[in-house]
Structure formats: structure tokens, C-alpha cells
PDB file of C-alpha atoms in Angstrom:
ATOM      1  CA  ALA A   1      -0.009   0.003  -0.007  1.00 87.00           C
ATOM      2  CA  TRP A   2       2.831   2.409   0.825  1.00 87.00           C
ATOM      3  CA  GLU A   3       4.344   1.859  -2.599  1.00 90.00           C
ATOM      4  CA  HIS A   4       1.126   3.018  -4.237  1.00 90.00           C
ATOM      5  CA  TRP A   5       0.718   6.014  -1.925  1.00 81.00           C
ATOM      6  CA  ASN A   6       4.331   7.078  -2.596  1.00 84.00           C
ATOM      7  CA  GLU A   7       3.708   6.864  -6.333  1.00 87.00           C
ATOM      8  CA  LEU A   8       0.602   9.056  -5.968  1.00 84.00           C
ATOM      9  CA  GLY A   9       2.633  11.444  -3.849  1.00 81.00           C
ATOM     10  CA  ARG A  10       4.925  12.113  -6.811  1.00 85.00           C
ATOM     11  CA  HIS A  11       1.993  13.800  -8.576  1.00 87.00           C
ATOM     12  CA  ILE A  12      -0.215  15.044  -5.720  1.00 83.00           C
ATOM     13  CA  GLU A  13       0.869  17.009  -2.711  1.00 78.00           C
ATOM     14  CA  PHE A  14      -0.802  15.732   0.450  1.00 69.00           C
ATOM     15  CA  SER A  15      -0.751  18.548   3.001  1.00 73.00           C
ATOM     16  CA  ASP A  16      -2.758  16.850   5.754  1.00 74.00           C
ATOM     17  CA  PRO A  17      -1.508  13.898   7.863  1.00 74.00           C
ATOM     18  CA  GLY A  18      -3.167  10.559   7.326  1.00 70.00           C
ATOM     19  CA  ALA A  19      -6.398  10.059   9.253  1.00 72.00           C
ATOM     20  CA  GLU A  20      -6.858   7.295  11.795  1.00 75.00           C
ATOM     21  CA  LEU A  21      -9.108   4.374  10.951  1.00 75.00           C
ATOM     22  CA  VAL A  22     -12.632   5.393  11.905  1.00 84.00           C
ATOM     23  CA  ARG A  23     -15.030   3.905   9.335  1.00 83.00           C
ATOM     24  CA  TYR A  24     -14.756   0.500   7.712  1.00 82.00           C
ATOM     25  CA  LEU A  25     -17.474  -1.245   5.705  1.00 83.00           C
ATOM     26  CA  GLY A  26     -20.341   0.752   7.178  1.00 84.00           C
ATOM     27  CA  ALA A  27     -19.170   0.565  10.817  1.00 91.00           C
ATOM     28  CA  ILE A  28     -17.673   3.299  13.003  1.00 92.00           C
ATOM     29  CA  TYR A  29     -14.834   2.316  15.317  1.00 92.00           C
ATOM     30  CA  ARG A  30     -13.698   4.212  18.385  1.00 91.00           C
ATOM     31  CA  PHE A  31     -10.321   3.301  19.953  1.00 90.00           C
ATOM     32  CA  ASP A  32      -8.934   4.616  23.216  1.00 89.00           C
ATOM     33  CA  ALA A  33      -5.475   5.957  22.396  1.00 86.00           C
ATOM     34  CA  TYR A  34      -2.486   4.398  24.137  1.00 87.00           C
ATOM     35  CA  ASN A  35      -0.975   6.688  26.750  1.00 88.00           C
ATOM     36  CA  PRO A  36       2.701   5.813  27.390  1.00 89.00           C
ATOM     37  CA  GLU A  37       2.576   7.757  30.642  1.00 90.00           C
ATOM     38  CA  VAL A  38      -0.108   5.342  31.983  1.00 89.00           C
ATOM     39  CA  PRO A  39       0.798   2.081  30.192  1.00 88.00           C
ATOM     40  CA  SER A  40      -1.400  -0.082  32.439  1.00 89.00           C
ATOM     41  CA  HIS A  41      -4.564   1.978  31.937  1.00 91.00           C
ATOM     42  CA  PRO A  42      -7.453  -0.079  30.442  1.00 93.00           C
ATOM     43  CA  ARG A  43      -8.510   0.723  26.900  1.00 94.00           C
ATOM     44  CA  THR A  44     -11.862   0.464  25.156  1.00 95.00           C
ATOM     45  CA  ILE A  45     -12.838  -0.397  21.601  1.00 93.00           C
ATOM     46  CA  ALA A  46     -16.400   0.480  20.563  1.00 95.00           C
ATOM     47  CA  THR A  47     -18.185  -0.282  17.288  1.00 94.00           C
ATOM     48  CA  GLU A  48     -21.451   1.215  16.096  1.00 94.00           C
ATOM     49  CA  MET A  49     -23.435   1.223  12.849  1.00 94.00           C
ATOM     50  CA  SER A  50     -25.981   4.010  13.458  1.00 94.00           C
ATOM     51  CA  GLY A  51     -25.568   5.578  10.035  1.00 93.00           C
ATOM     52  CA  TYR A  52     -25.821   2.241   8.250  1.00 94.00           C
ATOM     53  CA  LEU A  53     -28.999   1.295  10.132  1.00 95.00           C
ATOM     54  CA  ARG A  54     -30.595   4.728   9.739  1.00 95.00           C
ATOM     55  CA  ASN A  55     -30.092   4.452   5.968  1.00 94.00           C
ATOM     56  CA  LEU A  56     -31.696   0.989   6.041  1.00 95.00           C
ATOM     57  CA  VAL A  57     -34.769   2.369   7.775  1.00 96.00           C
ATOM     58  CA  LEU A  58     -34.946   5.315   5.392  1.00 95.00           C
ATOM     59  CA  ARG A  59     -34.794   2.969   2.444  1.00 95.00           C
ATOM     60  CA  PHE A  60     -37.625   0.888   3.853  1.00 95.00           C
ATOM     61  CA  GLN A  61     -39.772   3.966   4.529  1.00 94.00           C
ATOM     62  CA  LYS A  62     -39.124   5.186   1.011  1.00 94.00           C
ATOM     63  CA  ASP A  63     -40.062   1.837  -0.529  1.00 93.00           C
ATOM     64  CA  TYR A  64     -43.146   1.399   1.673  1.00 92.00           C
ATOM     65  CA  SER A  65     -44.259   4.905   2.647  1.00 88.00           C
ATOM     66  CA  GLY A  66     -47.582   3.774   4.147  1.00 85.00           C
ATOM     67  CA  VAL A  67     -46.064   1.551   6.843  1.00 90.00           C
ATOM     68  CA  THR A  68     -46.059   2.882  10.433  1.00 89.00           C
ATOM     69  CA  LEU A  69     -43.015   2.122  12.563  1.00 92.00           C
ATOM     70  CA  ARG A  70     -44.036   1.919  16.217  1.00 90.00           C
ATOM     71  CA  LYS A  71     -42.157   1.850  19.498  1.00 92.00           C
ATOM     72  CA  VAL A  72     -41.112  -1.710  20.434  1.00 91.00           C
ATOM     73  CA  LYS A  73     -38.778  -3.346  22.985  1.00 91.00           C
ATOM     74  CA  THR A  74     -37.437  -6.265  20.893  1.00 91.00           C
ATOM     75  CA  PRO A  75     -36.565  -6.701  17.189  1.00 92.00           C
ATOM     76  CA  PHE A  76     -38.810  -9.753  16.679  1.00 85.00           C
ATOM     77  CA  PRO A  77     -42.524 -10.331  17.249  1.00 82.00           C
ATOM     78  CA  THR A  78     -43.954 -13.103  19.372  1.00 74.00           C
ATOM     79  CA  GLU A  79     -44.710 -16.090  17.172  1.00 67.00           C
ATOM     80  CA  LYS A  80     -48.435 -16.669  16.815  1.00 61.00           C
ATOM     81  CA  LYS A  81     -49.881 -19.970  17.937  1.00 58.00           C
ATOM     82  CA  GLU A  82     -52.507 -20.582  15.262  1.00 64.00           C
ATOM     83  CA  TRP A  83     -52.313 -20.777  11.503  1.00 64.00           C
ATOM     84  CA  GLY A  84     -54.526 -18.659   9.264  1.00 67.00           C
ATOM     85  CA  PRO A  85     -55.092 -17.698   5.605  1.00 70.00           C
ATOM     86  CA  GLU A  86     -52.181 -15.237   5.764  1.00 68.00           C
ATOM     87  CA  ASP A  87     -49.809 -18.191   6.140  1.00 72.00           C
ATOM     88  CA  GLU A  88     -50.637 -19.205   2.569  1.00 78.00           C
ATOM     89  CA  GLU A  89     -50.563 -15.748   0.951  1.00 86.00           C
ATOM     90  CA  VAL A  90     -47.424 -14.266  -0.612  1.00 88.00           C
ATOM     91  CA  GLY A  91     -46.158 -11.471   1.620  1.00 87.00           C
ATOM     92  CA  LYS A  92     -46.062  -7.805   0.628  1.00 92.00           C
ATOM     93  CA  TYR A  93     -42.299  -7.682   1.205  1.00 92.00           C
ATOM     94  CA  SER A  94     -41.447 -10.994  -0.490  1.00 92.00           C
ATOM     95  CA  GLY A  95     -39.739  -9.246  -3.444  1.00 91.00           C
ATOM     96  CA  ASP A  96     -37.390  -7.200  -1.264  1.00 93.00           C
ATOM     97  CA  ILE A  97     -36.936  -9.319   1.852  1.00 94.00           C
ATOM     98  CA  ALA A  98     -33.709 -10.903   0.641  1.00 95.00           C
ATOM     99  CA  SER A  99     -32.074  -7.466   0.377  1.00 95.00           C
ATOM    100  CA  TYR A 100     -33.351  -6.271   3.766  1.00 95.00           C
ATOM    101  CA  ALA A 101     -32.405  -9.538   5.500  1.00 95.00           C
ATOM    102  CA  ALA A 102     -28.908  -9.425   4.001  1.00 95.00           C
ATOM    103  CA  SER A 103     -28.436  -5.861   5.212  1.00 95.00           C
ATOM    104  CA  GLY A 104     -29.631  -6.800   8.676  1.00 95.00           C
ATOM    105  CA  LEU A 105     -27.402  -9.859   8.665  1.00 95.00           C
ATOM    106  CA  PHE A 106     -24.333  -7.741   7.943  1.00 95.00           C
ATOM    107  CA  ALA A 107     -25.141  -5.409  10.847  1.00 95.00           C
ATOM    108  CA  SER A 108     -25.764  -8.309  13.223  1.00 95.00           C
ATOM    109  CA  LEU A 109     -22.422  -9.924  12.327  1.00 94.00           C
ATOM    110  CA  VAL A 110     -20.324  -6.739  12.666  1.00 94.00           C
ATOM    111  CA  ALA A 111     -21.627  -4.891  15.705  1.00 94.00           C
ATOM    112  CA  ARG A 112     -25.221  -5.762  16.658  1.00 95.00           C
ATOM    113  CA  PRO A 113     -25.588  -9.193  18.275  1.00 95.00           C
ATOM    114  CA  ASP A 114     -28.986  -8.035  19.589  1.00 94.00           C
ATOM    115  CA  LEU A 115     -30.302  -8.294  16.034  1.00 95.00           C
ATOM    116  CA  ALA A 116     -29.034 -11.797  15.378  1.00 94.00           C
ATOM    117  CA  VAL A 117     -32.177 -13.771  16.348  1.00 92.00           C
ATOM    118  CA  ALA A 118     -34.552 -11.556  14.380  1.00 92.00           C
ATOM    119  CA  VAL A 119     -32.295 -11.673  11.302  1.00 94.00           C
ATOM    120  CA  GLN A 120     -31.934 -15.461  11.513  1.00 92.00           C
ATOM    121  CA  ARG A 121     -35.678 -15.874  11.583  1.00 90.00           C
ATOM    122  CA  MET A 122     -36.138 -13.588   8.600  1.00 92.00           C
ATOM    123  CA  CYS A 123     -33.401 -15.319   6.618  1.00 92.00           C
ATOM    124  CA  SER A 124     -34.967 -18.717   7.184  1.00 90.00           C
ATOM    125  CA  ARG A 125     -38.140 -17.463   5.521  1.00 91.00           C
ATOM    126  CA  VAL A 126     -36.684 -15.573   2.516  1.00 92.00           C
ATOM    127  CA  THR A 127     -37.628 -18.202  -0.115  1.00 92.00           C
ATOM    128  CA  LYS A 128     -41.108 -18.794   1.360  1.00 92.00           C
ATOM    129  CA  TRP A 129     -42.114 -15.395   2.638  1.00 92.00           C
ATOM    130  CA  THR A 130     -45.840 -15.070   3.373  1.00 90.00           C
ATOM    131  CA  ALA A 131     -48.182 -12.346   4.579  1.00 90.00           C
ATOM    132  CA  ALA A 132     -47.832 -13.777   8.075  1.00 88.00           C
ATOM    133  CA  ASP A 133     -44.098 -13.008   7.899  1.00 90.00           C
ATOM    134  CA  ASP A 134     -44.595  -9.361   6.972  1.00 92.00           C
ATOM    135  CA  GLU A 135     -44.790  -8.407  10.661  1.00 91.00           C
ATOM    136  CA  LYS A 136     -41.249  -9.716  11.180  1.00 93.00           C
ATOM    137  CA  LEU A 137     -39.776  -7.078   8.873  1.00 94.00           C
ATOM    138  CA  VAL A 138     -41.972  -4.254  10.207  1.00 95.00           C
ATOM    139  CA  ARG A 139     -41.011  -5.145  13.785  1.00 94.00           C
ATOM    140  CA  PHE A 140     -37.333  -5.322  12.872  1.00 95.00           C
ATOM    141  CA  MET A 141     -37.430  -1.889  11.203  1.00 96.00           C
ATOM    142  CA  SER A 142     -39.354  -0.430  14.120  1.00 96.00           C
ATOM    143  CA  TYR A 143     -36.716  -1.648  16.524  1.00 96.00           C
ATOM    144  CA  ILE A 144     -33.654  -0.384  14.644  1.00 95.00           C
ATOM    145  CA  ALA A 145     -35.398   2.947  13.943  1.00 94.00           C
ATOM    146  CA  GLN A 146     -35.307   3.705  17.692  1.00 93.00           C
ATOM    147  CA  GLU A 147     -32.197   1.687  18.669  1.00 93.00           C
ATOM    148  CA  HIS A 148     -29.904   2.462  15.735  1.00 93.00           C
ATOM    149  CA  ASP A 149     -27.272   4.145  17.879  1.00 92.00           C
ATOM    150  CA  LEU A 150     -26.444   1.257  20.234  1.00 94.00           C
ATOM    151  CA  GLU A 151     -22.743   0.352  20.232  1.00 94.00           C
ATOM    152  CA  LEU A 152     -20.776  -2.759  21.044  1.00 95.00           C
ATOM    153  CA  ALA A 153     -17.935  -2.000  23.438  1.00 96.00           C
ATOM    154  CA  GLY A 154     -15.144  -3.992  25.061  1.00 96.00           C
ATOM    155  CA  THR A 155     -12.648  -2.946  27.710  1.00 96.00           C
ATOM    156  CA  LEU A 156      -9.472  -4.656  28.922  1.00 94.00           C
ATOM    157  CA  GLY A 157      -6.213  -3.653  30.561  1.00 93.00           C
ATOM    158  CA  PRO A 158      -2.816  -5.235  31.118  1.00 91.00           C
ATOM    159  CA  GLU A 159      -3.748  -6.098  34.714  1.00 90.00           C
ATOM    160  CA  ASP A 160      -6.559  -8.324  33.447  1.00 91.00           C
ATOM    161  CA  LEU A 161      -4.117 -10.803  31.902  1.00 89.00           C
ATOM    162  CA  ASP A 162      -3.469 -12.603  35.188  1.00 88.00           C
ATOM    163  CA  ASP A 163      -7.108 -13.472  35.945  1.00 90.00           C
ATOM    164  CA  LEU A 164      -8.893 -13.581  32.575  1.00 92.00           C
ATOM    165  CA  GLU A 165     -11.616 -16.134  31.921  1.00 94.00           C
ATOM    166  CA  LEU A 166     -13.400 -17.031  28.711  1.00 95.00           C
ATOM    167  CA  VAL A 167     -17.137 -16.764  29.399  1.00 96.00           C
ATOM    168  CA  VAL A 168     -19.643 -18.573  27.166  1.00 96.00           C
ATOM    169  CA  TRP A 169     -23.309 -17.653  27.347  1.00 96.00           C
ATOM    170  CA  PRO A 170     -25.327 -20.379  25.523  1.00 94.00           C
ATOM    171  CA  ASP A 171     -29.105 -20.398  25.292  1.00 93.00           C
ATOM    172  CA  ALA A 172     -31.943 -21.819  23.231  1.00 92.00           C
ATOM    173  CA  ASP A 173     -35.637 -21.235  22.657  1.00 89.00           C
ATOM    174  CA  TRP A 174     -37.207 -24.616  23.036  1.00 88.00           C
ATOM    175  CA  ASN A 175     -38.967 -25.484  19.747  1.00 83.00           C
ATOM    176  CA  GLY A 176     -39.345 -21.821  18.999  1.00 80.00           C
ATOM    177  CA  ASP A 177     -39.734 -22.125  15.224  1.00 80.00           C
ATOM    178  CA  PRO A 178     -43.416 -22.903  14.441  1.00 79.00           C
ATOM    179  CA  HIS A 179     -42.561 -23.887  10.864  1.00 80.00           C
ATOM    180  CA  THR A 180     -40.095 -26.646  11.770  1.00 83.00           C
ATOM    181  CA  THR A 181     -40.695 -27.203  15.545  1.00 86.00           C
ATOM    182  CA  ARG A 182     -36.926 -26.914  15.981  1.00 89.00           C
ATOM    183  CA  SER A 183     -35.094 -24.802  18.559  1.00 90.00           C
ATOM    184  CA  THR A 184     -32.777 -21.917  17.858  1.00 91.00           C
ATOM    185  CA  SER A 185     -29.334 -22.002  19.504  1.00 92.00           C
ATOM    186  CA  GLY A 186     -27.634 -18.794  20.537  1.00 93.00           C
ATOM    187  CA  LEU A 187     -24.260 -18.056  22.030  1.00 94.00           C
ATOM    188  CA  PHE A 188     -22.186 -15.124  23.114  1.00 95.00           C
ATOM    189  CA  VAL A 189     -18.511 -15.384  24.046  1.00 96.00           C
ATOM    190  CA  GLU A 190     -16.503 -12.772  25.887  1.00 96.00           C
ATOM    191  CA  LEU A 191     -13.278 -12.269  27.814  1.00 95.00           C
ATOM    192  CA  HIS A 192     -13.865 -11.322  31.446  1.00 96.00           C
ATOM    193  CA  GLY A 193     -11.414  -9.894  33.948  1.00 94.00           C
ATOM    194  CA  LYS A 194     -12.547 -11.374  37.268  1.00 93.00           C
ATOM    195  CA  LYS A 195     -10.732  -8.780  39.375  1.00 92.00           C
ATOM    196  CA  THR A 196     -11.711  -5.653  37.482  1.00 93.00           C
ATOM    197  CA  GLY A 197     -15.025  -6.727  35.923  1.00 93.00           C
ATOM    198  CA  HIS A 198     -13.834  -5.687  32.468  1.00 95.00           C
ATOM    199  CA  THR A 199     -15.361  -7.569  29.543  1.00 96.00           C
ATOM    200  CA  PHE A 200     -14.520  -7.813  25.851  1.00 96.00           C
ATOM    201  CA  PRO A 201     -16.889  -9.443  23.279  1.00 96.00           C
ATOM    202  CA  LEU A 202     -15.274 -12.006  20.991  1.00 96.00           C
ATOM    203  CA  THR A 203     -17.979 -13.755  19.002  1.00 95.00           C
ATOM    204  CA  TRP A 204     -21.688 -14.556  18.877  1.00 95.00           C
ATOM    205  CA  LYS A 205     -23.860 -16.894  16.821  1.00 93.00           C
ATOM    206  CA  VAL A 206     -27.473 -17.868  16.197  1.00 93.00           C
ATOM    207  CA  SER A 207     -28.417 -21.065  14.339  1.00 90.00           C
ATOM    208  CA  HIS A 208     -31.217 -23.585  13.900  1.00 89.00           C
ATOM    209  CA  GLN A 209     -30.696 -26.877  15.642  1.00 90.00           C
ATOM    210  CA  THR A 210     -30.590 -29.911  13.376  1.00 89.00           C
ATOM    211  CA  ALA A 211     -33.430 -31.838  15.024  1.00 91.00           C
ATOM    212  CA  THR A 212     -36.534 -31.224  17.142  1.00 91.00           C
ATOM    213  CA  SER A 213     -35.805 -31.229  20.865  1.00 90.00           C
ATOM    214  CA  SER A 214     -38.102 -33.154  23.210  1.00 90.00           C
ATOM    215  CA  SER A 215     -37.343 -30.961  26.225  1.00 92.00           C
ATOM    216  CA  SER A 216     -35.866 -27.633  27.238  1.00 92.00           C
ATOM    217  CA  ALA A 217     -32.914 -29.473  28.775  1.00 92.00           C
ATOM    218  CA  GLU A 218     -32.199 -31.082  25.411  1.00 92.00           C
ATOM    219  CA  SER A 219     -32.181 -27.826  23.482  1.00 93.00           C
ATOM    220  CA  GLU A 220     -30.011 -26.161  26.183  1.00 93.00           C
ATOM    221  CA  THR A 221     -27.483 -29.012  26.118  1.00 94.00           C
ATOM    222  CA  VAL A 222     -27.203 -28.812  22.350  1.00 93.00           C
ATOM    223  CA  SER A 223     -26.656 -25.030  22.555  1.00 94.00           C
ATOM    224  CA  ALA A 224     -23.987 -25.499  25.223  1.00 94.00           C
ATOM    225  CA  SER A 225     -22.183 -28.063  23.079  1.00 93.00           C
ATOM    226  CA  VAL A 226     -22.052 -25.658  20.156  1.00 92.00           C
ATOM    227  CA  GLY A 227     -20.836 -22.844  22.343  1.00 93.00           C
ATOM    228  CA  ILE A 228     -18.083 -24.864  24.000  1.00 93.00           C
ATOM    229  CA  ARG A 229     -16.862 -27.093  21.183  1.00 92.00           C
ATOM    230  CA  HIS A 230     -17.219 -24.772  18.188  1.00 91.00           C
ATOM    231  CA  ALA A 231     -16.481 -21.395  19.795  1.00 94.00           C
ATOM    232  CA  ALA A 232     -14.852 -21.445  23.230  1.00 94.00           C
ATOM    233  CA  LEU A 233     -12.288 -24.228  22.715  1.00 94.00           C
ATOM    234  CA  PRO A 234     -10.903 -22.856  19.389  1.00 95.00           C
ATOM    235  CA  ILE A 235     -10.693 -19.343  20.900  1.00 95.00           C
ATOM    236  CA  GLN A 236      -8.957 -20.740  23.993  1.00 94.00           C
ATOM    237  CA  SER A 237      -6.353 -22.470  21.827  1.00 93.00           C
ATOM    238  CA  LEU A 238      -5.757 -19.267  19.850  1.00 94.00           C
ATOM    239  CA  LEU A 239      -5.341 -17.114  22.936  1.00 92.00           C
ATOM    240  CA  GLU A 240      -3.005 -19.657  24.519  1.00 91.00           C
ATOM    241  CA  ALA A 241      -0.779 -19.522  21.416  1.00 92.00           C
ATOM    242  CA  MET A 242      -0.866 -15.691  21.338  1.00 90.00           C
ATOM    243  CA  LEU A 243      -0.545 -14.895  25.034  1.00 87.00           C
ATOM    244  CA  GLY A 244       1.330 -17.921  26.375  1.00 87.00           C
ATOM    245  CA  VAL A 245      -1.238 -18.529  29.106  1.00 85.00           C
ATOM    246  CA  THR A 246      -4.230 -20.867  29.363  1.00 86.00           C
ATOM    247  CA  ILE A 247      -7.453 -18.929  29.951  1.00 92.00           C
ATOM    248  CA  PRO A 248     -10.107 -21.076  31.723  1.00 93.00           C
ATOM    249  CA  ILE A 249     -13.585 -21.423  30.252  1.00 94.00           C
ATOM    250  CA  SER A 250     -16.696 -20.616  32.235  1.00 94.00           C
ATOM    251  CA  CYS A 251     -19.990 -21.768  30.644  1.00 93.00           C
ATOM    252  CA  LYS A 252     -23.131 -20.050  31.953  1.00 94.00           C
ATOM    253  CA  ILE A 253     -25.921 -22.603  31.404  1.00 92.00           C
ATOM    254  CA  ASP A 254     -29.289 -21.709  32.933  1.00 90.00           C
ATOM    255  CA  ASN A 255     -30.889 -25.158  32.861  1.00 91.00           C
ATOM    256  CA  THR A 256     -30.335 -27.379  35.931  1.00 92.00           C
ATOM    257  CA  GLN A 257     -31.045 -30.646  34.052  1.00 92.00           C
ATOM    258  CA  ALA A 258     -28.494 -29.799  31.382  1.00 92.00           C
ATOM    259  CA  ILE A 259     -25.932 -28.888  34.062  1.00 93.00           C
ATOM    260  CA  ALA A 260     -26.536 -32.175  35.892  1.00 92.00           C
ATOM    261  CA  ALA A 261     -26.226 -34.233  32.699  1.00 91.00           C
ATOM    262  CA  ILE A 262     -22.871 -32.615  31.810  1.00 91.00           C
ATOM    263  CA  LYS A 263     -21.513 -33.000  35.347  1.00 91.00           C
ATOM    264  CA  ASN A 264     -22.568 -36.684  35.538  1.00 91.00           C
ATOM    265  CA  GLY A 265     -21.527 -37.513  32.000  1.00 91.00           C
ATOM    266  CA  TYR A 266     -24.791 -39.285  31.278  1.00 88.00           C
ATOM    267  CA  SER A 267     -28.542 -38.707  31.259  1.00 89.00           C
ATOM    268  CA  LYS A 268     -31.111 -41.403  30.591  1.00 89.00           C
ATOM    269  CA  LYS A 269     -33.563 -38.831  29.232  1.00 90.00           C
ATOM    270  CA  LEU A 270     -30.918 -37.339  26.891  1.00 90.00           C
ATOM    271  CA  ARG A 271     -29.211 -40.530  25.756  1.00 88.00           C
ATOM    272  CA  HIS A 272     -30.521 -40.037  22.211  1.00 90.00           C
ATOM    273  CA  LEU A 273     -28.565 -36.819  21.610  1.00 89.00           C
ATOM    274  CA  GLN A 274     -25.704 -38.657  19.950  1.00 88.00           C
ATOM    275  CA  ARG A 275     -28.041 -39.863  17.191  1.00 89.00           C
ATOM    276  CA  THR A 276     -30.391 -36.923  16.773  1.00 89.00           C
ATOM    277  CA  HIS A 277     -28.103 -33.891  17.307  1.00 90.00           C
ATOM    278  CA  ARG A 278     -24.630 -35.440  17.067  1.00 89.00           C
ATOM    279  CA  VAL A 279     -23.955 -34.162  20.595  1.00 89.00           C
ATOM    280  CA  SER A 280     -22.007 -36.224  23.084  1.00 90.00           C
ATOM    281  CA  ILE A 281     -22.713 -35.614  26.742  1.00 89.00           C
ATOM    282  CA  GLY A 282     -19.677 -37.726  27.548  1.00 89.00           C
ATOM    283  CA  THR A 283     -17.443 -35.358  25.630  1.00 89.00           C
ATOM    284  CA  LEU A 284     -18.895 -32.340  27.419  1.00 89.00           C
ATOM    285  CA  HIS A 285     -18.311 -34.149  30.718  1.00 89.00           C
ATOM    286  CA  GLU A 286     -14.647 -34.731  29.856  1.00 88.00           C
ATOM    287  CA  ILE A 287     -14.256 -31.077  28.957  1.00 88.00           C
ATOM    288  CA  TYR A 288     -15.932 -30.047  32.215  1.00 86.00           C
ATOM    289  CA  GLY A 289     -13.559 -32.267  34.233  1.00 84.00           C
ATOM    290  CA  ASP A 290     -10.375 -31.308  32.461  1.00 80.00           C
ATOM    291  CA  PRO A 291      -8.357 -29.086  34.831  1.00 73.00           C
ATOM    292  CA  LYS A 292      -6.580 -27.485  31.851  1.00 74.00           C
ATOM    293  CA  ILE A 293      -9.930 -26.182  30.513  1.00 73.00           C
TER     294      ILE A 293
END
């Protein structure tokens, strides 16, 4: 890159110093500058996409000027319990939903994990969008219209290195998809300084489970397996290679039956997981009992 800038500099005189990285692919980044006089001071990185999301809402309002965006608390509506004629009709937004869902997906992957579930549910319906699905897009646009300026921030300092832990937050909505009866797994992984309370987000994910769960404990165990095996363990290995220390994993499961199954290494009620979900409780038990993890 410097070679090209130097070549341009032969023909153009640049009077201003180069600007710091602020915007990249629709996102705004804010970095705390390093102060050599206070080298141990914690620093924060924040990412926000307010401009990108405002433009997405404006595009929607321009394309569908008669739609009212109301005040809501979440980006996705409660799934209805009964089927009606609207489940067979082609939705008003079926021609544009792929574009809107893709734009929302980009925002959810870069800086807005709070949008991930709503986007996943819209993406799963893109090829079969009905009038019953129209409310999903209206609710999503209503939410980001009022919450477009939220930012994702992480803070760490040198003193956190001695007591860092890798925290995994897995969860699942038991059979939350009315079209497939399958659960949706979600996870959020962050670094946590136990002494200072500092946290730094690393990754997040939302995905459909591969089979229908027969209980909440089953869906939660599957979600925990994805969070630990496919996210936390690879991140732990990477950080160990980079920092030279092993950072322990803490998995925050909120289902007592799932916790008991993992601790015991076996559950009679969940013995079918190996066949239906390709999830091994025995493997999770070994990970739980490994002092190096």
C-alpha cells in the first residue's frame, strides 16, 4: 500500500496527515489511544453502525411509505400460535426481503448481536415469505429505527491478563420455530477480567438446531455443546498460542437438568442426543472435568 501512496505522492501534494481508521465497511470504530505515561490503563474499543441502520430504515420507509413504525422493545414479534389464511398468501415484502435480510445480517455480524435472532428468523423465511411473515420485517425496522445508535464495546487492561476467563453464554428457545418445531441456539463469548469486571466481546452466533428437541434441557445441552466445542475451545487455543497462558472457560448454562447431565456424564432422558443432534454428553463431561480447561 505504501508503494502506491508514494507513487501518488509524486504527482499530488498531500498537506494533511493521514487520518486514523474510523469507518470501515459501514461501521464506525472508536479506539482509546494508548498513553505511554499510563501504560497499564485499560482501553476500550467500541463499534457502532448507526448511520448504516438509519439508511436501512430510510430505504424501507421510502419503498413502503404507508407503513407505520411503532415503539417496540425487541426486534422480533412473538410467534403466533395458530395458522390462518395469511400463512398461505405471498407477503407484501417478499420481493425485497432478501435485500433487507442481508443488510440486517451484515449489521448483526459486525456490531449488533442483539439483532441476530430476528435476522436469523427472517433469513430462514426468505424463499417462502408469506403475509404472516410481513410483521417480522416491520417489527425489525421499528426496533432499529429507535435503537440504531447502540454500540458494542469492550474494555481490557494489562492487569486483566493474570485473571482472565473465557465466558460462554449459551441459550436456546425450546422448539421456537413454528414452521419446523426446531429450537434456535444462541451463544455469546466474551473475555472477562474477574478482578476488574472488564469484559470484551469476541464472538456470537445464532443457528437452527438440526433436530426437534423433546425438552428444554435437550435444546439447552445442544446449545452449550455448540458454544463450548465450536467457539470457546478454538478461541482458547488461539489465545493460549498468542498470550502464552491458558485462559479457563466458564460456561453459563441456565438449565439445571443440562448442568446435571454434563456434570454426571450421562442422562437417561438425553441418551438419544448422539443420534439426533450429534452431541456427546460424555465429551462435554470430559471437557468439564479437564483441569486445563
